[in-house]
Coordinates of C-alpha atoms in Angstrom, one line a residue:
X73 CA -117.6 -45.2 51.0
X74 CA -116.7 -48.2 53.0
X75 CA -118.7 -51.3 52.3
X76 CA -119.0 -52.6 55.8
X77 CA -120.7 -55.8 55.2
X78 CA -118.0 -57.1 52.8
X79 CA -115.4 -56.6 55.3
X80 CA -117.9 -58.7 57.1
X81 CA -117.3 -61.4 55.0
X82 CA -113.9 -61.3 54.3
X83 CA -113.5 -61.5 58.5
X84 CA -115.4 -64.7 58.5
X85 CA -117.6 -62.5 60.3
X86 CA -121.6 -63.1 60.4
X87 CA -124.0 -61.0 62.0
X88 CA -126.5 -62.3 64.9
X89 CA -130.3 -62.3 64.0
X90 CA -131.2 -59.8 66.5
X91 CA -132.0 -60.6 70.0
X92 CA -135.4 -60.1 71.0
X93 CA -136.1 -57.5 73.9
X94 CA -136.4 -59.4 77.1
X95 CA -138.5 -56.6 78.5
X96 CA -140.6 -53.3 77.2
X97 CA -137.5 -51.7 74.8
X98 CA -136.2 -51.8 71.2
X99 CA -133.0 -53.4 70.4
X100 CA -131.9 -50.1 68.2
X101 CA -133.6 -46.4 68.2
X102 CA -132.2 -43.9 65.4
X103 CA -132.1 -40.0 66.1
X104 CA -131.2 -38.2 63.5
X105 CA -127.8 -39.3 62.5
X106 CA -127.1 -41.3 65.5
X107 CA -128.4 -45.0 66.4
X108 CA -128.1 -46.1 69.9
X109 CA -128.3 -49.7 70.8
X110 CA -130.1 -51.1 73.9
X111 CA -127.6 -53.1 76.1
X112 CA -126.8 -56.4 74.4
X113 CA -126.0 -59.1 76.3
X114 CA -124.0 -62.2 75.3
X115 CA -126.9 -64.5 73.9
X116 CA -125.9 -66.8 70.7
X117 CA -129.1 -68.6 69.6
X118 CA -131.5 -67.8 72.6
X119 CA -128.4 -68.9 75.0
X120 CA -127.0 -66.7 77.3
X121 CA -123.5 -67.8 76.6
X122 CA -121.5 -66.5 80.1
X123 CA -123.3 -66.1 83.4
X124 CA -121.8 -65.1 86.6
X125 CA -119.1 -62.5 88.2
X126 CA -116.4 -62.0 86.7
X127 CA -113.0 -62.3 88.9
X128 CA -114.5 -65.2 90.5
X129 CA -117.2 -67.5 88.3
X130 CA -115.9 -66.5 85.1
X131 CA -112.4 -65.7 84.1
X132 CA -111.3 -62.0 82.6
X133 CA -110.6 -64.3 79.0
X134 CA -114.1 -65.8 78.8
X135 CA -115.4 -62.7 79.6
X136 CA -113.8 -60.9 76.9
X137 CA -114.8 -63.1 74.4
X138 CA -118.9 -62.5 75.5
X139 CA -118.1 -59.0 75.0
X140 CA -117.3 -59.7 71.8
X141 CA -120.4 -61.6 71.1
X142 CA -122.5 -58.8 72.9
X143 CA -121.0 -56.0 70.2
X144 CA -121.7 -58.3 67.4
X145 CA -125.2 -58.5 68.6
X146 CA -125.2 -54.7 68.9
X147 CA -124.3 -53.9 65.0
X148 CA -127.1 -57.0 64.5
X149 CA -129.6 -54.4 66.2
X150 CA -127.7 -51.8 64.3
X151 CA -128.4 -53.5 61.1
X152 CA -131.6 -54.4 61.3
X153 CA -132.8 -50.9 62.1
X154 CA -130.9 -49.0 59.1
X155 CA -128.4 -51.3 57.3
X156 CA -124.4 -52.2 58.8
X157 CA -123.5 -50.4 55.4
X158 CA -125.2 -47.4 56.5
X159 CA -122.7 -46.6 59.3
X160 CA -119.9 -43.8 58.7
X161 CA -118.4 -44.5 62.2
X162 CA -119.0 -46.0 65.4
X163 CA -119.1 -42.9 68.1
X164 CA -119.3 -45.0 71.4
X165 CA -119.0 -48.4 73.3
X166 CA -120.3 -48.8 76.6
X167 CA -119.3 -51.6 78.6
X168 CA -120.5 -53.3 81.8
X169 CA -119.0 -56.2 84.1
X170 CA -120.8 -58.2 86.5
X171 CA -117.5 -57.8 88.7
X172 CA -116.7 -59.9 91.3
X173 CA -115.0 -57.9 94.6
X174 CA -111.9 -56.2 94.2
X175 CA -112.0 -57.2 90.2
X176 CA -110.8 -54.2 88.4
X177 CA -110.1 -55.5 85.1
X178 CA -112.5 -54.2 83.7
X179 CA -111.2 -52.1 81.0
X180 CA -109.4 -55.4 79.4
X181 CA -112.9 -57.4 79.6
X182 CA -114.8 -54.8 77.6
X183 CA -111.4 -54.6 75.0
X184 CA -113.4 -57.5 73.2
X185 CA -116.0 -55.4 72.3
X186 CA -113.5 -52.4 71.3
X187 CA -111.2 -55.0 69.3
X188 CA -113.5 -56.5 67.2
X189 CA -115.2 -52.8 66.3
X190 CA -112.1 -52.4 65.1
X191 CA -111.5 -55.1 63.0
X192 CA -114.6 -54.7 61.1
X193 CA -114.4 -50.8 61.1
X194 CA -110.7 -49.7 61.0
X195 CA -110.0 -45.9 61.5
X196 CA -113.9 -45.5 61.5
X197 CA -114.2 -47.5 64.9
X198 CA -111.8 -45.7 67.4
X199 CA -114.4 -45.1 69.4
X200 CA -115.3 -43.2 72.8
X201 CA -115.5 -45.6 75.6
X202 CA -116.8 -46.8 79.2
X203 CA -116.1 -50.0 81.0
X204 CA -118.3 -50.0 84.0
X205 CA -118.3 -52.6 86.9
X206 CA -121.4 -53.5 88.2
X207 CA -122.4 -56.0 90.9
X208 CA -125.1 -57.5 88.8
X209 CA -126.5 -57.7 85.3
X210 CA -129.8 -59.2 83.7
X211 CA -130.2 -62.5 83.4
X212 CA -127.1 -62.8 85.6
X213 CA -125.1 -62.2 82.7
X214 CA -121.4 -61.6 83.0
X215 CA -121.3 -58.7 80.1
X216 CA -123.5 -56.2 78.6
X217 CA -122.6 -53.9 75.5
X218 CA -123.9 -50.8 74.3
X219 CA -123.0 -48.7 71.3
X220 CA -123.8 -45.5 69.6
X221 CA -123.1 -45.4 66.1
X222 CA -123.3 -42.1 63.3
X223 CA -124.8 -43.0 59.9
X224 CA -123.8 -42.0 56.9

């Protein structure tokens, strides 16, 4: 059994507190073995950390690295609701891109989301996977990340 929160540490890694809904959800719901995570959006402190399109207000690079921050806020959700050590593997990553027109990178942007699952997770985070472009996202975020994880 895999003790997820001391590869935390030994990454340097430390989870979010969880962001509070900005409308009428819940960060995490569990059914049965699964837990799905309400989009997360890249929000350090209360901040929304990258606004705009990307392709044109934000480059592909900084928009990677908010991806990252929104799947770090996702296992926050995740770990609030059941424990990070709880998880046996995470099943899915959905991605979307406030995407400027005629970006298509799209796939890239939502790798910082996919990279740093697997980091933490290894073998247990090769996961399923959409990266979506969309014209706009709440708040006027660049990113939002979603995940569906298996427990133990």
């Amino acid at each position: 059994m895999a003790d997820w929160s001391e590869r935390l540490s030994e990454l340097g890694i430390e989870l979010p507190d969880v962001v509070p809904p900005l409308a009428a959800y819940v960060p995490a719901v569990q059914v049965g073995s699964l837990v799905y995570t309400s989009g997360q959006l890249p929000i350090v402190d209360g901040d929304l950390t990258s606004a705009g399109k990307v392709g044109s207000d934000v480059s592909a690079e900084d928009a990677t690295a908010a991806a990252r921050i929104c799947a770090l806020n996702a296992l926050a959700a995740v770990h609030a609701l059941v424990g990070i050590d709880s998880i046996a593997r995470v099943v899915k990553a959905v991605g979307f891109v406030a995407s400027a027109p005629g970006f298509t990178g799209q796939p890239g942007v939502i790798n910082g989301a996919s990279n740093v699952i697997g980091e933490i997770f290894g073998d247990a985070g090769k996961h399923a996977r959409s990266a979506v472009g969309v014209a706009e996202l709440p708040l006027g975020a660049s990113v939002e990340v979603e995940l569906i994880v298996e427990l133990r």
